[in-house]
Amino acid sequence: MPITLEGSCHCGTVRFTVKSSTPVPYQLCVCSICRKVGGVGGSINLGAHSKTLIITQGKECIGVYKAVMDRDTPKEHIEMSERNFCMKCSSMLWLYDETWPEFLHPFASVIDSPELEAPDELVVLKLNSKPNYVRLPEGRKNVFKDYPSDSIESWHKKHKKYVE
């Protein structure tokens, strides 16, 4: 049975629960979006079942940001995915994309309970977007210029971390 993740923003205004079969925070994205919305080091997203999301507090304080892609070029456009955040403290809460309506991607940084399992090896992706000043974390890591071939679900299954 999937585990229940409990999360909240920094100021505590927004609180939520969601069920996850893929709760290991193994994948660090250092793309420009994740660095700018999540901080200099990027963001770590988990996988969750979107239909299980329950906003227990602060629904009226949730804002949505849709990233600008190819900014300042003739190809500029608005991304379909929605990054949900607290409008009071700016904490990024989760990402949702209607392309995959069954999934929701909570930011590991806002999960309060249970304590998330540290992976043996970190997967770092989108190095083609990382400026030189951004340092990668210490420890074992597998680094990708773009996206790895494993999805969050397939990585969890391969490493026997998937929760049925």
PDB file of C-alpha atoms in Angstrom:
ATOM      1  CA  MET A   1       0.000   0.000   0.000  1.00  0.00           C
ATOM      2  CA  PRO A   2       1.410   3.432  -0.916  1.00  0.00           C
ATOM      3  CA  ILE A   3       2.703   5.516   1.968  1.00  0.00           C
ATOM      4  CA  THR A   4       1.053   8.739   3.077  1.00  0.00           C
ATOM      5  CA  LEU A   5       3.269  11.800   2.804  1.00  0.00           C
ATOM      6  CA  GLU A   6       2.431  14.786   4.981  1.00  0.00           C
ATOM      7  CA  GLY A   7       3.715  18.120   3.785  1.00  0.00           C
ATOM      8  CA  SER A   8       3.552  21.814   4.541  1.00  0.00           C
ATOM      9  CA  CYS A   9       4.979  25.102   3.401  1.00  0.00           C
ATOM     10  CA  HIS A  10       7.600  26.961   5.447  1.00  0.00           C
ATOM     11  CA  CYS A  11       5.130  29.271   7.207  1.00  0.00           C
ATOM     12  CA  GLY A  12       2.646  26.448   7.916  1.00  0.00           C
ATOM     13  CA  THR A  13      -0.266  28.073   6.101  1.00  0.00           C
ATOM     14  CA  VAL A  14      -0.595  25.255   3.535  1.00  0.00           C
ATOM     15  CA  ARG A  15      -0.708  21.645   4.684  1.00  0.00           C
ATOM     16  CA  PHE A  16      -1.469  18.540   2.640  1.00  0.00           C
ATOM     17  CA  THR A  17      -1.307  14.766   2.458  1.00  0.00           C
ATOM     18  CA  VAL A  18      -0.772  12.593  -0.603  1.00  0.00           C
ATOM     19  CA  LYS A  19      -0.068   8.901  -1.180  1.00  0.00           C
ATOM     20  CA  SER A  20       3.177   7.869  -2.833  1.00  0.00           C
ATOM     21  CA  SER A  21       4.560   4.650  -4.272  1.00  0.00           C
ATOM     22  CA  THR A  22       7.827   6.422  -5.112  1.00  0.00           C
ATOM     23  CA  PRO A  23       8.953   8.163  -1.901  1.00  0.00           C
ATOM     24  CA  VAL A  24      12.769   8.058  -2.204  1.00  0.00           C
ATOM     25  CA  PRO A  25      14.246  11.525  -2.931  1.00  0.00           C
ATOM     26  CA  TYR A  26      16.939  10.301  -5.319  1.00  0.00           C
ATOM     27  CA  GLN A  27      16.625  12.708  -8.280  1.00  0.00           C
ATOM     28  CA  LEU A  28      18.050  16.242  -8.171  1.00  0.00           C
ATOM     29  CA  CYS A  29      17.130  18.502 -11.080  1.00  0.00           C
ATOM     30  CA  VAL A  30      19.447  21.453 -11.686  1.00  0.00           C
ATOM     31  CA  CYS A  31      17.566  22.953 -14.647  1.00  0.00           C
ATOM     32  CA  SER A  32      17.016  26.715 -14.657  1.00  0.00           C
ATOM     33  CA  ILE A  33      13.410  26.348 -13.485  1.00  0.00           C
ATOM     34  CA  CYS A  34      14.259  24.126 -10.514  1.00  0.00           C
ATOM     35  CA  ARG A  35      17.197  26.322  -9.536  1.00  0.00           C
ATOM     36  CA  LYS A  36      15.180  29.526  -9.718  1.00  0.00           C
ATOM     37  CA  VAL A  37      12.055  28.259  -7.958  1.00  0.00           C
ATOM     38  CA  GLY A  38      13.773  25.795  -5.617  1.00  0.00           C
ATOM     39  CA  GLY A  39      17.039  27.541  -4.823  1.00  0.00           C
ATOM     40  CA  VAL A  40      20.570  27.498  -6.179  1.00  0.00           C
ATOM     41  CA  GLY A  41      20.999  23.726  -5.765  1.00  0.00           C
ATOM     42  CA  GLY A  42      17.878  22.749  -7.697  1.00  0.00           C
ATOM     43  CA  SER A  43      14.879  20.663  -6.662  1.00  0.00           C
ATOM     44  CA  ILE A  44      14.149  17.082  -5.693  1.00  0.00           C
ATOM     45  CA  ASN A  45      10.674  15.893  -6.657  1.00  0.00           C
ATOM     46  CA  LEU A  46       8.952  12.716  -5.529  1.00  0.00           C
ATOM     47  CA  GLY A  47       6.157  10.891  -7.287  1.00  0.00           C
ATOM     48  CA  ALA A  48       2.636  10.640  -5.864  1.00  0.00           C
ATOM     49  CA  HIS A  49      -0.879   9.626  -6.903  1.00  0.00           C
ATOM     50  CA  SER A  50      -2.676  12.863  -7.819  1.00  0.00           C
ATOM     51  CA  LYS A  51      -6.168  11.630  -6.901  1.00  0.00           C
ATOM     52  CA  THR A  52      -5.018  11.108  -3.295  1.00  0.00           C
ATOM     53  CA  LEU A  53      -4.023  14.737  -2.693  1.00  0.00           C
ATOM     54  CA  ILE A  54      -5.880  16.232   0.255  1.00  0.00           C
ATOM     55  CA  ILE A  55      -5.230  19.885   1.073  1.00  0.00           C
ATOM     56  CA  THR A  56      -5.910  19.951   4.797  1.00  0.00           C
ATOM     57  CA  GLN A  57      -5.264  23.654   5.287  1.00  0.00           C
ATOM     58  CA  GLY A  58      -4.657  26.808   3.265  1.00  0.00           C
ATOM     59  CA  LYS A  59      -6.108  25.926  -0.149  1.00  0.00           C
ATOM     60  CA  GLU A  60      -6.916  29.605  -0.718  1.00  0.00           C
ATOM     61  CA  CYS A  61      -3.213  30.467  -0.316  1.00  0.00           C
ATOM     62  CA  ILE A  62      -1.962  28.189  -3.100  1.00  0.00           C
ATOM     63  CA  GLY A  63      -0.739  29.876  -6.244  1.00  0.00           C
ATOM     64  CA  VAL A  64       0.278  28.311  -9.554  1.00  0.00           C
ATOM     65  CA  TYR A  65       3.319  29.168 -11.640  1.00  0.00           C
ATOM     66  CA  LYS A  66       3.683  27.985 -15.227  1.00  0.00           C
ATOM     67  CA  ALA A  67       7.286  28.313 -16.343  1.00  0.00           C
ATOM     68  CA  VAL A  68       8.331  30.441 -19.289  1.00  0.00           C
ATOM     69  CA  MET A  69      10.344  28.282 -21.681  1.00  0.00           C
ATOM     70  CA  ASP A  70      12.936  29.579 -24.172  1.00  0.00           C
ATOM     71  CA  ARG A  71      12.633  33.007 -22.591  1.00  0.00           C
ATOM     72  CA  ASP A  72      13.629  36.002 -24.715  1.00  0.00           C
ATOM     73  CA  THR A  73      13.715  33.965 -27.924  1.00  0.00           C
ATOM     74  CA  PRO A  74      11.272  33.601 -30.824  1.00  0.00           C
ATOM     75  CA  LYS A  75      10.366  30.153 -29.369  1.00  0.00           C
ATOM     76  CA  GLU A  76       9.231  31.581 -26.019  1.00  0.00           C
ATOM     77  CA  HIS A  77       6.156  29.799 -24.645  1.00  0.00           C
ATOM     78  CA  ILE A  78       4.437  28.928 -21.367  1.00  0.00           C
ATOM     79  CA  GLU A  79       4.981  25.419 -20.007  1.00  0.00           C
ATOM     80  CA  MET A  80       1.897  23.262 -19.401  1.00  0.00           C
ATOM     81  CA  SER A  81       3.063  21.941 -16.040  1.00  0.00           C
ATOM     82  CA  GLU A  82       1.863  23.752 -12.922  1.00  0.00           C
ATOM     83  CA  ARG A  83       4.162  24.458  -9.995  1.00  0.00           C
ATOM     84  CA  ASN A  84       1.977  24.984  -6.937  1.00  0.00           C
ATOM     85  CA  PHE A  85       3.353  27.214  -4.182  1.00  0.00           C
ATOM     86  CA  CYS A  86       2.326  29.002  -0.990  1.00  0.00           C
ATOM     87  CA  MET A  87       1.469  32.627  -1.791  1.00  0.00           C
ATOM     88  CA  LYS A  88       2.513  33.721   1.728  1.00  0.00           C
ATOM     89  CA  CYS A  89       6.032  32.227   2.029  1.00  0.00           C
ATOM     90  CA  SER A  90       6.731  31.107  -1.582  1.00  0.00           C
ATOM     91  CA  SER A  91       7.486  27.472  -0.677  1.00  0.00           C
ATOM     92  CA  MET A  92       7.184  25.242  -3.729  1.00  0.00           C
ATOM     93  CA  LEU A  93       4.705  22.467  -2.870  1.00  0.00           C
ATOM     94  CA  TRP A  94       4.201  20.194  -5.871  1.00  0.00           C
ATOM     95  CA  LEU A  95       4.271  20.023  -9.643  1.00  0.00           C
ATOM     96  CA  TYR A  96       1.284  18.799 -11.668  1.00  0.00           C
ATOM     97  CA  ASP A  97       1.132  18.246 -15.415  1.00  0.00           C
ATOM     98  CA  GLU A  98      -2.136  17.304 -17.150  1.00  0.00           C
ATOM     99  CA  THR A  99      -0.093  15.279 -19.657  1.00  0.00           C
ATOM    100  CA  TRP A 100       0.180  12.696 -16.839  1.00  0.00           C
ATOM    101  CA  PRO A 101      -2.998  13.370 -14.814  1.00  0.00           C
ATOM    102  CA  GLU A 102      -2.498  10.368 -12.521  1.00  0.00           C
ATOM    103  CA  PHE A 103       0.762  11.804 -11.116  1.00  0.00           C
ATOM    104  CA  LEU A 104       1.687  14.635  -8.819  1.00  0.00           C
ATOM    105  CA  HIS A 105       5.274  15.522  -7.905  1.00  0.00           C
ATOM    106  CA  PRO A 106       5.655  16.889  -4.388  1.00  0.00           C
ATOM    107  CA  PHE A 107       8.890  18.725  -3.662  1.00  0.00           C
ATOM    108  CA  ALA A 108      10.853  16.616  -1.166  1.00  0.00           C
ATOM    109  CA  SER A 109      11.751  19.819   0.687  1.00  0.00           C
ATOM    110  CA  VAL A 110       8.179  20.251   1.975  1.00  0.00           C
ATOM    111  CA  ILE A 111       7.599  16.704   3.210  1.00  0.00           C
ATOM    112  CA  ASP A 112       7.380  16.668   7.016  1.00  0.00           C
ATOM    113  CA  SER A 113       6.471  13.042   7.600  1.00  0.00           C
ATOM    114  CA  PRO A 114       7.555  10.329   7.344  1.00  0.00           C
ATOM    115  CA  GLU A 115      11.289  10.995   7.305  1.00  0.00           C
ATOM    116  CA  LEU A 116      12.348  10.276   3.727  1.00  0.00           C
ATOM    117  CA  GLU A 117      14.897   7.538   3.026  1.00  0.00           C
ATOM    118  CA  ALA A 118      18.278   8.799   1.841  1.00  0.00           C
ATOM    119  CA  PRO A 119      19.236   7.156  -1.472  1.00  0.00           C
ATOM    120  CA  ASP A 120      22.521   5.274  -1.845  1.00  0.00           C
ATOM    121  CA  GLU A 121      23.179   7.250  -5.003  1.00  0.00           C
ATOM    122  CA  LEU A 122      21.790  10.558  -6.237  1.00  0.00           C
ATOM    123  CA  VAL A 123      20.699  11.019  -9.843  1.00  0.00           C
ATOM    124  CA  VAL A 124      21.474  14.552 -11.036  1.00  0.00           C
ATOM    125  CA  LEU A 125      19.773  15.663 -14.228  1.00  0.00           C
ATOM    126  CA  LYS A 126      19.748  18.608 -16.635  1.00  0.00           C
ATOM    127  CA  LEU A 127      23.460  19.442 -16.314  1.00  0.00           C
ATOM    128  CA  ASN A 128      23.082  21.124 -19.714  1.00  0.00           C
ATOM    129  CA  SER A 129      21.257  23.890 -17.832  1.00  0.00           C
ATOM    130  CA  LYS A 130      23.581  24.201 -14.795  1.00  0.00           C
ATOM    131  CA  PRO A 131      25.906  27.211 -14.526  1.00  0.00           C
ATOM    132  CA  ASN A 132      29.463  26.593 -13.324  1.00  0.00           C
ATOM    133  CA  TYR A 133      28.925  28.192  -9.907  1.00  0.00           C
ATOM    134  CA  VAL A 134      26.349  25.562  -8.916  1.00  0.00           C
ATOM    135  CA  ARG A 135      28.158  22.819  -6.987  1.00  0.00           C
ATOM    136  CA  LEU A 136      26.866  19.276  -7.018  1.00  0.00           C
ATOM    137  CA  PRO A 137      26.319  17.542  -3.673  1.00  0.00           C
ATOM    138  CA  GLU A 138      29.004  15.263  -2.278  1.00  0.00           C
ATOM    139  CA  GLY A 139      28.604  11.501  -2.328  1.00  0.00           C
ATOM    140  CA  ARG A 140      27.796   8.931  -4.987  1.00  0.00           C
ATOM    141  CA  LYS A 141      25.895  10.309  -7.928  1.00  0.00           C
ATOM    142  CA  ASN A 142      24.959   9.459 -11.476  1.00  0.00           C
ATOM    143  CA  VAL A 143      24.975  12.602 -13.630  1.00  0.00           C
ATOM    144  CA  PHE A 144      22.972  13.240 -16.821  1.00  0.00           C
ATOM    145  CA  LYS A 145      23.296  16.073 -19.321  1.00  0.00           C
ATOM    146  CA  ASP A 146      19.541  15.918 -19.953  1.00  0.00           C
ATOM    147  CA  TYR A 147      16.967  13.418 -18.604  1.00  0.00           C
ATOM    148  CA  PRO A 148      17.853   9.847 -17.583  1.00  0.00           C
ATOM    149  CA  SER A 149      16.043   6.984 -19.288  1.00  0.00           C
ATOM    150  CA  ASP A 150      14.478   5.793 -16.003  1.00  0.00           C
ATOM    151  CA  SER A 151      11.286   7.485 -14.869  1.00  0.00           C
ATOM    152  CA  ILE A 152      10.761   8.042 -11.135  1.00  0.00           C
ATOM    153  CA  GLU A 153       8.577   4.925 -11.078  1.00  0.00           C
ATOM    154  CA  SER A 154      10.993   2.712 -13.040  1.00  0.00           C
ATOM    155  CA  TRP A 155      13.938   3.830 -10.851  1.00  0.00           C
ATOM    156  CA  HIS A 156      12.003   2.864  -7.724  1.00  0.00           C
ATOM    157  CA  LYS A 157      11.075  -0.518  -9.209  1.00  0.00           C
ATOM    158  CA  LYS A 158      14.637  -1.191 -10.366  1.00  0.00           C
ATOM    159  CA  HIS A 159      15.978  -0.422  -6.874  1.00  0.00           C
ATOM    160  CA  LYS A 160      13.178  -2.353  -5.126  1.00  0.00           C
ATOM    161  CA  LYS A 161      11.877   0.814  -3.471  1.00  0.00           C
ATOM    162  CA  TYR A 162       8.469   0.928  -5.176  1.00  0.00           C
ATOM    163  CA  VAL A 163       5.598   0.727  -2.667  1.00  0.00           C
ATOM    164  CA  GLU A 164       2.567  -1.150  -4.105  1.00  0.00           C
TER     165      GLU A 164
END
